[in-house]
XYZ file of C-alpha atoms in Angstrom:
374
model
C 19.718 18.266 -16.744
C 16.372 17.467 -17.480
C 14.228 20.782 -17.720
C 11.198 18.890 -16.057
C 9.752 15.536 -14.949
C 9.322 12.677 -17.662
C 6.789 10.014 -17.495
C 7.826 6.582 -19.210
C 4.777 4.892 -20.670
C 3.551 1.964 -23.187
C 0.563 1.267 -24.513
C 1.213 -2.674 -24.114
C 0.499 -2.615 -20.741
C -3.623 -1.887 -22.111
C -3.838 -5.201 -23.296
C -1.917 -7.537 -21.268
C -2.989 -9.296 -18.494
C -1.613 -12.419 -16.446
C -4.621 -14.343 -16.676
C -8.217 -14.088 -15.428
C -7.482 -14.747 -11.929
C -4.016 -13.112 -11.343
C -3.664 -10.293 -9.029
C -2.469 -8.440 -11.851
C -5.213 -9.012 -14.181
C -6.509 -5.305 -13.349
C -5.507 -2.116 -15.263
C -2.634 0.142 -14.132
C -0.409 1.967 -16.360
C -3.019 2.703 -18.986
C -5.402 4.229 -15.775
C -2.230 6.228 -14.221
C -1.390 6.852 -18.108
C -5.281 7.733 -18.948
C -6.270 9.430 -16.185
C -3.645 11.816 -16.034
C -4.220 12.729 -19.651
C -7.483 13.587 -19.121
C -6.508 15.694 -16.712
C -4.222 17.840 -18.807
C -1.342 16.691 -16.673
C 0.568 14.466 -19.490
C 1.446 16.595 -22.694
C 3.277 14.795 -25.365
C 6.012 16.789 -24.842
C 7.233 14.610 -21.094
C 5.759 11.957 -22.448
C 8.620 9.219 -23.249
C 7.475 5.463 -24.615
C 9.247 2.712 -23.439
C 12.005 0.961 -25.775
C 12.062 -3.271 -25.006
C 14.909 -4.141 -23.274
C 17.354 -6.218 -25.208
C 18.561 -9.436 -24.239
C 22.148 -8.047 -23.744
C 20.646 -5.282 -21.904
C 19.208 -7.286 -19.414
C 22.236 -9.670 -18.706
C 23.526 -7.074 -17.076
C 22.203 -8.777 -13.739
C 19.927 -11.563 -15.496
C 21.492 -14.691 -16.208
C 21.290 -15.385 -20.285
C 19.891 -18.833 -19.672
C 17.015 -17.248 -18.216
C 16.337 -14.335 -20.383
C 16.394 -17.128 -23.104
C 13.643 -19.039 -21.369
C 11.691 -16.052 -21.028
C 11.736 -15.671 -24.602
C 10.997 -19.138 -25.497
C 8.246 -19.376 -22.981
C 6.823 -16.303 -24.816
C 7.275 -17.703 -28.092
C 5.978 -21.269 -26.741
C 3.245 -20.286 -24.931
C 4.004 -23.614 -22.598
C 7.544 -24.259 -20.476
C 8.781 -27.799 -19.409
C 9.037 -29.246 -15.860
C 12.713 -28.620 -15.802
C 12.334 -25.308 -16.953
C 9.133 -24.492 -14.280
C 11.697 -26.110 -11.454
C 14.691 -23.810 -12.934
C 13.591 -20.550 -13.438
C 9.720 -20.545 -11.668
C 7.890 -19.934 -14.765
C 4.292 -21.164 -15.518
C 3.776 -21.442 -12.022
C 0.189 -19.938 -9.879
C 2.396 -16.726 -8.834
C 4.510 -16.590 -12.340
C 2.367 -17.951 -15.026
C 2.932 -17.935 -18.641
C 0.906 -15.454 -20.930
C 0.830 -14.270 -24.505
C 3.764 -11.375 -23.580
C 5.927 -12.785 -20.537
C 8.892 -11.713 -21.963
C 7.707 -8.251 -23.642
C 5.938 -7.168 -20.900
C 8.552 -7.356 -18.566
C 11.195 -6.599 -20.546
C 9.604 -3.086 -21.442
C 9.630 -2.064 -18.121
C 13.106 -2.859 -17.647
C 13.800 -0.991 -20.924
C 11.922 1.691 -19.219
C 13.979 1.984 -15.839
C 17.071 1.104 -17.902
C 16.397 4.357 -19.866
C 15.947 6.124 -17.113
C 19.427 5.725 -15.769
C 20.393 7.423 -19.495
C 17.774 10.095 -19.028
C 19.273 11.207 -15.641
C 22.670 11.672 -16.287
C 22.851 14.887 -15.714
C 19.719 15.308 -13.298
C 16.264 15.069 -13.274
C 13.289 13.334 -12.271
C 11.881 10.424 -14.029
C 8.723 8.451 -13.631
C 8.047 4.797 -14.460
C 4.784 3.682 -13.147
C 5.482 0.121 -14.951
C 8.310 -0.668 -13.304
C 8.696 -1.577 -9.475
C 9.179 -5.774 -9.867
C 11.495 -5.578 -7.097
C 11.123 -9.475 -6.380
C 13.133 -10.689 -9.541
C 15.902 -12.809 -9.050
C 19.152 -13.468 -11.583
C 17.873 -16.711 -12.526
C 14.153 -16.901 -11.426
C 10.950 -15.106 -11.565
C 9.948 -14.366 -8.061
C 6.539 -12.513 -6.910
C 4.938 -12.080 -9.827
C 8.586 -10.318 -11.164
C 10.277 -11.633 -14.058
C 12.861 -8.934 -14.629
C 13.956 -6.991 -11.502
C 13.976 -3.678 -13.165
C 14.721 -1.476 -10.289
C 18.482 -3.400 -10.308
C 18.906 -2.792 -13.628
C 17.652 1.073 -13.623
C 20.307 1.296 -10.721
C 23.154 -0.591 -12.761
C 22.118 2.404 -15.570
C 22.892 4.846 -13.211
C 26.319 3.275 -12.213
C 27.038 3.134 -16.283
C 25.767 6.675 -16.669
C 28.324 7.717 -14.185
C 26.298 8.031 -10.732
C 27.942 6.531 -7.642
C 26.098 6.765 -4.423
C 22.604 5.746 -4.651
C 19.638 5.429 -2.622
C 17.134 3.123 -2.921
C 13.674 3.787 -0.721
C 10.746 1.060 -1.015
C 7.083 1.781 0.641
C 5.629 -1.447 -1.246
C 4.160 -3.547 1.464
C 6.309 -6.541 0.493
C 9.865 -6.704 0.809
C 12.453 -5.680 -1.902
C 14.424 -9.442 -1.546
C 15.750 -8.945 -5.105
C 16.938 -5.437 -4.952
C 18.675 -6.596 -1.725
C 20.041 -9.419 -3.112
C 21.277 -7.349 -5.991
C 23.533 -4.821 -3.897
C 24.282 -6.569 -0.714
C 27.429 -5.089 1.016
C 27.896 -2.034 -1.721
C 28.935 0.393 0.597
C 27.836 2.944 -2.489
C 24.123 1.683 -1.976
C 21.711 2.276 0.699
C 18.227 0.048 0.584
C 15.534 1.526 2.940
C 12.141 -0.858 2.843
C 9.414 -0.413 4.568
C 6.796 -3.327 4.521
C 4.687 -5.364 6.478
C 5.903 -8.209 8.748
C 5.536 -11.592 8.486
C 3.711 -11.038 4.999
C 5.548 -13.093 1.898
C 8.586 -12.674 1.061
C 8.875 -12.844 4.767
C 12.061 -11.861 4.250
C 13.842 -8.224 5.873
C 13.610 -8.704 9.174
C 15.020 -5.967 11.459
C 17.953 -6.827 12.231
C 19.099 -7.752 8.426
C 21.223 -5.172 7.402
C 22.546 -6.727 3.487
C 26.053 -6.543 4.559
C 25.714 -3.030 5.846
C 23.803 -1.965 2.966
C 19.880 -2.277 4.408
C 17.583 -0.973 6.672
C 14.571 -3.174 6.847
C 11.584 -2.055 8.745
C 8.781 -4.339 8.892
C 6.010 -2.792 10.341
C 2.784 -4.599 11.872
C -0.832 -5.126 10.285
C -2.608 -1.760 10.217
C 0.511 0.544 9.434
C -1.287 3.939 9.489
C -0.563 7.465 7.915
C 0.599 9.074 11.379
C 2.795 6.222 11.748
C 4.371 6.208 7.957
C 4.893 10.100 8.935
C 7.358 8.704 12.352
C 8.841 6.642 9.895
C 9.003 9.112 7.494
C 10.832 11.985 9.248
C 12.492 9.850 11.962
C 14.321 7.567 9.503
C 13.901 7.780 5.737
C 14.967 11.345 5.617
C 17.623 11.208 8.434
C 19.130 7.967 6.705
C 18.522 9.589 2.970
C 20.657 13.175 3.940
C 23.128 11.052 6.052
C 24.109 9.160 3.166
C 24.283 12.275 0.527
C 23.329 10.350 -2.271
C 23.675 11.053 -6.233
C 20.524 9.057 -7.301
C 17.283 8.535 -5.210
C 15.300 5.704 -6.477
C 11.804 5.043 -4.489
C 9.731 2.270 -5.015
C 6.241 3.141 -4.418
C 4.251 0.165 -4.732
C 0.665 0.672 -4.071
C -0.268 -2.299 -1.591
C 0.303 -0.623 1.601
C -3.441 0.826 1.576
C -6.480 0.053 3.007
C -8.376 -1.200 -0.196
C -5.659 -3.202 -1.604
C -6.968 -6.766 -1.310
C -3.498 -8.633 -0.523
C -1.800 -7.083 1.953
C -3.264 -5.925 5.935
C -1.674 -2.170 5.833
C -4.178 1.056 6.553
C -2.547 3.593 4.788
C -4.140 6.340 2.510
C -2.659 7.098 -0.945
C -1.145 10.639 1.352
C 1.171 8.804 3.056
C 2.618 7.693 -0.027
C 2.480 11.214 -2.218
C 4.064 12.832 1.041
C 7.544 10.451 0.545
C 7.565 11.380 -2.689
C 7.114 15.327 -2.093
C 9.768 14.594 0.976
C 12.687 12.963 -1.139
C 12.657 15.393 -3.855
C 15.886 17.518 -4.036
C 17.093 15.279 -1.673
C 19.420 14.257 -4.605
C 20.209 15.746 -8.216
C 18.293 12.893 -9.499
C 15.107 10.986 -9.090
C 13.645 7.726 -10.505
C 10.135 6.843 -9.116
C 8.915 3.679 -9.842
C 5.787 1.553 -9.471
C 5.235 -1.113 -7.891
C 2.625 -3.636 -6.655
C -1.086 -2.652 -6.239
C -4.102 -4.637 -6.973
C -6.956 -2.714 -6.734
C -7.553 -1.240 -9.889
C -8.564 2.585 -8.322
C -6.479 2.778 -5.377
C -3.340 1.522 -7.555
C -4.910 4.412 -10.853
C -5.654 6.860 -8.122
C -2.119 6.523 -6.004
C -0.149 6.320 -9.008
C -1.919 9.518 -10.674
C -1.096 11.062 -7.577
C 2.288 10.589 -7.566
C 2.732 12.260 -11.247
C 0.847 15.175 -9.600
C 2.924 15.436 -6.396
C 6.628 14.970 -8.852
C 5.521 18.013 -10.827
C 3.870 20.113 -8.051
C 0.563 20.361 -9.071
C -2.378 20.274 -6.408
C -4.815 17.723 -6.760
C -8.228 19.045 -7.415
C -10.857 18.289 -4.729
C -13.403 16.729 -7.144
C -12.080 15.209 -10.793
C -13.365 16.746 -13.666
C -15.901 14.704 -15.808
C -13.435 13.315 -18.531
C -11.456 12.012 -15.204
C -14.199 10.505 -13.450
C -15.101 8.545 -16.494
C -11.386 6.833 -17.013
C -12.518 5.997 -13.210
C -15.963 4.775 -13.920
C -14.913 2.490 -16.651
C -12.382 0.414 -14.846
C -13.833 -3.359 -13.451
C -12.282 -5.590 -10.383
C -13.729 -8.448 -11.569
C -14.070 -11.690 -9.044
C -13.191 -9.737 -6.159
C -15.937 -8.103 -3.771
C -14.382 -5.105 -3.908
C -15.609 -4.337 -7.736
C -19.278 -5.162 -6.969
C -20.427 -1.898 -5.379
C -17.274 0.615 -5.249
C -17.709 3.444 -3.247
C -18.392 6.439 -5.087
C -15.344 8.653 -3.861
C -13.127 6.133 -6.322
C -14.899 7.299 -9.012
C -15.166 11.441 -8.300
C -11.387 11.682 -6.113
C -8.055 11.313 -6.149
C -7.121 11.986 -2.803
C -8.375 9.328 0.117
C -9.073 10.787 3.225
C -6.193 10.544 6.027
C -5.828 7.397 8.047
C -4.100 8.506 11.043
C -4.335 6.886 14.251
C -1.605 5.936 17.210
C 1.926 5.244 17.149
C 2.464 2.066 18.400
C 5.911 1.940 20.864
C 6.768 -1.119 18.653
C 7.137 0.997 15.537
C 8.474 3.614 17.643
C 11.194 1.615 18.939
C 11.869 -0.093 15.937
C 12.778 2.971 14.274
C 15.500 3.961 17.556
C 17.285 0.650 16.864
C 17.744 1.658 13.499
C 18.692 4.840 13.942
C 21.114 3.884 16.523
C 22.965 1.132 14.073
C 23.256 3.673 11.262
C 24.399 5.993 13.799
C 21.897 9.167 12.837
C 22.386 12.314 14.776
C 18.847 14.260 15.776
């Protein structure tokens, strides 16, 4: 059993970018990476760098004909029409760029390492991964691998059974869904905002048995993520007894990030993380989306902090403040005049507010289908 918490990094993810105008042209893994290295929270010694996923690796779940167009857009730098129609490559939302298969396909080397790393117990952290969108044959959502099925596939091979999968990302997990549909040995819990693309995960779609989808309405606050918190995640989670826990914990679902309409602060999000631990002998965290370069740096920093029980400090020290200060969001408003807390903080300050009786009773019909005692 792993003696203590491992963060899975790369340095690749420094100098890659989707493009000048993709949401995920901003820095992430380097800030979560840099940030928590300044702050004395990442010795060398948890520190793990992602291997690249093999081809055979990923055709686990991926279909080879598309993990060879990956490669050959990559190579390429261009894809065909057929190939754009096939697979949804060099498209707005899944462009080509200089490392569309490396990128990716580190991530998923990450999470599929992770499965090894766990074996026997453990938590592991892989801020990179998260592209819960991916589809066997297509990129989907800005995903081009869906690394969260194969981390849970190297779980299965590493001899886990039951596993848990939890998603806070404000967009639905349609991939991981489609991935373990009707395994009675999986339970998918998402929580994400309604009507927003995929605009798929409705209530009442259960996967075969397998899902609880909880869309939740525009301005999803901290209060409320603490109903559904306690009311359902947990309740489902220990219900279930699972060997693995694997939580998304996409960074969308706050109030800064530009794409989604949530209100959350980056609490809501460290407290499921500090709630699912030791809810299972062993833990993957994962990324996720976030497009705001210090909410998504400062959430994800966060989240190292809460996995290895340290307190955040009220005010960052300097050599923290400055990974802060030299991050940009250009071409969006947002990175003209940033407040100055996202430069001195990690923590937001709460976002409570009412319970609405939709989310309320959203939460008893759920409960009620999977049958969870009080």
């Amino acid at each position: 059993m792993l003696s203590r918490p491992l963060f899975i990094g790369s340095e690749i993810y420094r100098t890659s970018s989707y493009g000048r105008t993709h949401p995920l042209r901003v820095p992430r893994v380097s800030t979560v990476m840099d940030l928590s290295r300044a702050l004395g929270w990442l010795p060398d010694a948890v520190y793990v760098n992602s291997p690249r996923a093999k081809p055979a690796a990923l055709t686990v779940w991926h279909t080879p004909e598309y993990v060879a167009a990956l490669q050959a857009a990559e190579t390429a730098q261009a894809v065909s029409a057929e190939v754009r129609a096939r697979h949804h490559l060099g498209t707005l939302s899944n462009p080509v760029f200089p490392e569309i298969f490396r990128r990716p396909a580190t991530a998923a080397g990450g999470s599929i390492l992770a499965g090894e790393l766990l074996a026997d117990g453990g938590i592991v952290y892989n801020p990179a991964g998260g592209t819960h969108h991916g589809m066997p044959d297509r990129a989907n959502g800005f995903c081009y691998l869906n690394d969260p099925v194969l981390a849970m596939l190297s779980l299965r091979h590493h001899g886990v059974r039951r596993i848990t999968y939890v998603d806070i990302d404000a967009h639905h997990s349609d991939g991981v869904e489609h991935g373990f549909a009707g395994d009675p040995d999986v339970l998918m819990i998402s929580v994400h905002e309604e009507n927003l693309w995929p605009k798929t995960g409705t209530l009442t779609e259960d996967a075969g048995g397998s899902a609880l989808n909880l869309p939740v309405p525009r301005g999803f606050n901290d209060d409320e993520m603490a109903l559904v918190r306690d009311d359902l995640i947990l309740p489902a989670v220990q219900a279930f007894q699972p060997d693995a826990i694997v939580l998304q914990c996409g960074a969308d679902a706050v109030t800064e990030d530009p794409l989604p309409h949530l209100d959350l602060s980056n609490n809501a999000h460290w407290a499921v993380v500090r709630a699912l631990m030791g809810m299972a002998p062993r833990y993957l965290v994962l990324g996720g989306g976030g497009y705001n370069p210090w909410s998504v740096g400062r959430l994800w920093t966060g989240v190292w902090a809460a996995l290895n029980g340290i307190e955040v400090p009220e005010r960052l020290p300097a050599a923290g403040e400055a990974v802060l200060r030299g991050l940009e969001f250009n071409g969006n408003r947002m990175g003209r005049n940033p407040p100055e807390h996202w430069f001195t903080t990690l923590r937001d300050q709460p976002r409570g507010g009412e319970i609405r009786q939709e989310i309320r009773e959203r939460v008893q019909f759920l409960r009620r289908r999977r049958r969870l005692q009080r």
